[in-house]
GROMACS .gro file of C-alpha atoms in nm:
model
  126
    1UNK     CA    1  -9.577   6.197  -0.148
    2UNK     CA    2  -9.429   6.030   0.143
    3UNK     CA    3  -9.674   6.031   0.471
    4UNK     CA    4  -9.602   5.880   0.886
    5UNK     CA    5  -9.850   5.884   1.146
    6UNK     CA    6  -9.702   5.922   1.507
    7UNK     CA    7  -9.931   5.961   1.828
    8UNK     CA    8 -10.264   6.010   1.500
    9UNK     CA    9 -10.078   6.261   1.402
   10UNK     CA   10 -10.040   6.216   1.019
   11UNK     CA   11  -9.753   6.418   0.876
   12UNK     CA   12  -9.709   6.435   0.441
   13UNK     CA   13  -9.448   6.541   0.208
   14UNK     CA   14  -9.455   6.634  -0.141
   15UNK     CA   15  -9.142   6.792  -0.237
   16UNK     CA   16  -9.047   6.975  -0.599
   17UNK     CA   17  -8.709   7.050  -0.736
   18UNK     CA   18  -8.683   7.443  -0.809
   19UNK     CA   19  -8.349   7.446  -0.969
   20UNK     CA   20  -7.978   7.462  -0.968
   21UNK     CA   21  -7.778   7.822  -0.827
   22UNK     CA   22  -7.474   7.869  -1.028
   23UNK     CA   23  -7.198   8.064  -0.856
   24UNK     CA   24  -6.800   8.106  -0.943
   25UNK     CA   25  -6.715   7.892  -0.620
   26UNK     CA   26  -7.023   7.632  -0.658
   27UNK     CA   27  -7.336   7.470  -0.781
   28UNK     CA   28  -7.652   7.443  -0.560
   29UNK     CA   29  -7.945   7.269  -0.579
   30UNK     CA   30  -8.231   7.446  -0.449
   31UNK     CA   31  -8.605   7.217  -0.356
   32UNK     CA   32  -8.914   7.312  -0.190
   33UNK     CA   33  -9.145   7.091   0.017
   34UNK     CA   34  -9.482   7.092   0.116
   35UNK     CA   35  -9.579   6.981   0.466
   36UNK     CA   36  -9.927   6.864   0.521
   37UNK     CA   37  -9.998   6.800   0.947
   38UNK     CA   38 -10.341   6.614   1.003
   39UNK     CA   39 -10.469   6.619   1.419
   40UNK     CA   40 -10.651   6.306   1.402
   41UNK     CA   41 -10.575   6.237   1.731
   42UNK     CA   42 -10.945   6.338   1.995
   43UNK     CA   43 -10.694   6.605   2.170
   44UNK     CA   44 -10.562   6.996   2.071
   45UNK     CA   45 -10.227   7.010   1.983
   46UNK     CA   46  -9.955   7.241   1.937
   47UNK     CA   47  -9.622   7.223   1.746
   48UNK     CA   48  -9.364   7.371   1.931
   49UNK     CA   49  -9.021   7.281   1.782
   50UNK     CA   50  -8.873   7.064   1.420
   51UNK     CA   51  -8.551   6.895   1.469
   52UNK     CA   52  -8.417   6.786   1.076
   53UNK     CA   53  -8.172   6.581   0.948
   54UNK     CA   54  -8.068   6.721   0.560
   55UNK     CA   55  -7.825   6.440   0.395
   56UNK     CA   56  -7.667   6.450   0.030
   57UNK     CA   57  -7.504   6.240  -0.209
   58UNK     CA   58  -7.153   6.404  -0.116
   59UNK     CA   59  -7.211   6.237   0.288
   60UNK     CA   60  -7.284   6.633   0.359
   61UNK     CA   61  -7.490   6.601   0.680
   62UNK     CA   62  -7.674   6.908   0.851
   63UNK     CA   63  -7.909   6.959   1.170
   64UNK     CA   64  -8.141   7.209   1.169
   65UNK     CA   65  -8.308   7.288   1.506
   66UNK     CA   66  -8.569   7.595   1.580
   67UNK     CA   67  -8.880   7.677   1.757
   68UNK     CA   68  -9.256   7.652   1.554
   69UNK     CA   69  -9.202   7.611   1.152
   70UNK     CA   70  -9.183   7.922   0.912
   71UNK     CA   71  -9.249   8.130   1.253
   72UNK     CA   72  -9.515   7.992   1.368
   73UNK     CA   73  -9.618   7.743   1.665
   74UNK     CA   74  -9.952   7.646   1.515
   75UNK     CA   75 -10.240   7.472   1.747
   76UNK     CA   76 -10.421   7.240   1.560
   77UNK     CA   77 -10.755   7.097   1.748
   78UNK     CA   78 -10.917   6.744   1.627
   79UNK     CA   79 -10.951   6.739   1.286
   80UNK     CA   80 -10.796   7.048   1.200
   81UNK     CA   81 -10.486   7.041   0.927
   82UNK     CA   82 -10.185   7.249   0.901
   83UNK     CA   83 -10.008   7.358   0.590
   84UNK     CA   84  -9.661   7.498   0.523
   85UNK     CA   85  -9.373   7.524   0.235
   86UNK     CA   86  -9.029   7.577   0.319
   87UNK     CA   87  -8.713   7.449   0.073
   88UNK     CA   88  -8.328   7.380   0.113
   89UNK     CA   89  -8.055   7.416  -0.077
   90UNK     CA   90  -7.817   7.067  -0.136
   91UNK     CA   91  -7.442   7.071  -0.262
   92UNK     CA   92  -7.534   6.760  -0.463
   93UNK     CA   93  -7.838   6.660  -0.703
   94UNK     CA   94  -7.997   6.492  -0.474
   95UNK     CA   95  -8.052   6.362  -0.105
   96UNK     CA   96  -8.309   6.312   0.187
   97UNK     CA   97  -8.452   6.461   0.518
   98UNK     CA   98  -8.600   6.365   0.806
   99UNK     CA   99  -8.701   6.454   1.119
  100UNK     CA  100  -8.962   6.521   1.378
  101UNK     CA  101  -9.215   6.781   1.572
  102UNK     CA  102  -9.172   6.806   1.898
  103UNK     CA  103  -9.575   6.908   2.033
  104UNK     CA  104  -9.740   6.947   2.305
  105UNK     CA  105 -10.059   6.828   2.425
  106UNK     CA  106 -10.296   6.895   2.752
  107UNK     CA  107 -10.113   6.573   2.899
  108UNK     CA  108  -9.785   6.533   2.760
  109UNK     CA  109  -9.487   6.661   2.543
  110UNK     CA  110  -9.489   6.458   2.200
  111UNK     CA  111  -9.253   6.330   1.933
  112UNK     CA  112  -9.467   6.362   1.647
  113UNK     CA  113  -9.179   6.193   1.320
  114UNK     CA  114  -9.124   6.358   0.976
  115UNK     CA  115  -9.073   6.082   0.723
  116UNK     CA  116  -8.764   6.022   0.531
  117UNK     CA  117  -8.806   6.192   0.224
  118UNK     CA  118  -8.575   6.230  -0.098
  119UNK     CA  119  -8.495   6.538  -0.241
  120UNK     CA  120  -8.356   6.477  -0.632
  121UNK     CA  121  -8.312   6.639  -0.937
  122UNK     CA  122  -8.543   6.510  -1.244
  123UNK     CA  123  -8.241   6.441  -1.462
  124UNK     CA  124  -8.041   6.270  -1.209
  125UNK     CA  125  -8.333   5.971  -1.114
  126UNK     CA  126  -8.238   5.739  -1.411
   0.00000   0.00000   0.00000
């Protein structure tokens, strides 16, 4: 698990490879990742868009932009903790992501940063 704190805003990763999609034209590699978003900060928040980068071992980049995560713009007072899985699919056995949340607060419009995180097949680690 990889974890970042931006603005006391603690954002974790724990990420699981699901396995490989075998077509006629290609091979995919398919992972899921949990995201675990901690408000430790005294003030509500609310996550209103994810901006990621997705990289693989080929040099494949990708940027993926949207509103909320999974549908949702969650508001997360002091304290409170926010939970969601998602996955992606890689042309290679492994790679990375990053990123970052962009929030809002009663003051201020926040980058809130998504850790680099790897994304790799068991067999392909040694």
């Amino acid at each position: 698990m990889v974890q970042q704190v931006t603005h006391n805003i603690k954002v974790s990763v724990d990420t699981h490879f699901e396995g490989a999609i075998i077509t006629d034209i290609r091979k995919q590699y398919a992972f899921s990742y949990e995201i675990v978003i901690e408000n430790n900060s005294n003030q509500k928040v609310q996550l209103l868009s994810r901006y990621w980068l997705i990289k693989d071992a080929l040099n494949k980049t990708e940027i993926v932009e949207g509103k909320g995560v999974i549908g949702r713009q969650p508001v997360l007072a002091p304290g409170e903790i926010h939970t969601y899985k998602s996955g992606c699919l890689l042309t290679a056995p492994f790679g990375s992501m990053q990123g970052h949340y962009i929030m809002t607060t009663p003051f201020a419009e926040i980058e809130v940063g998504i850790p680099l995180f790897k994304l790799s097949v068991p067999f392909a680690m040694n």
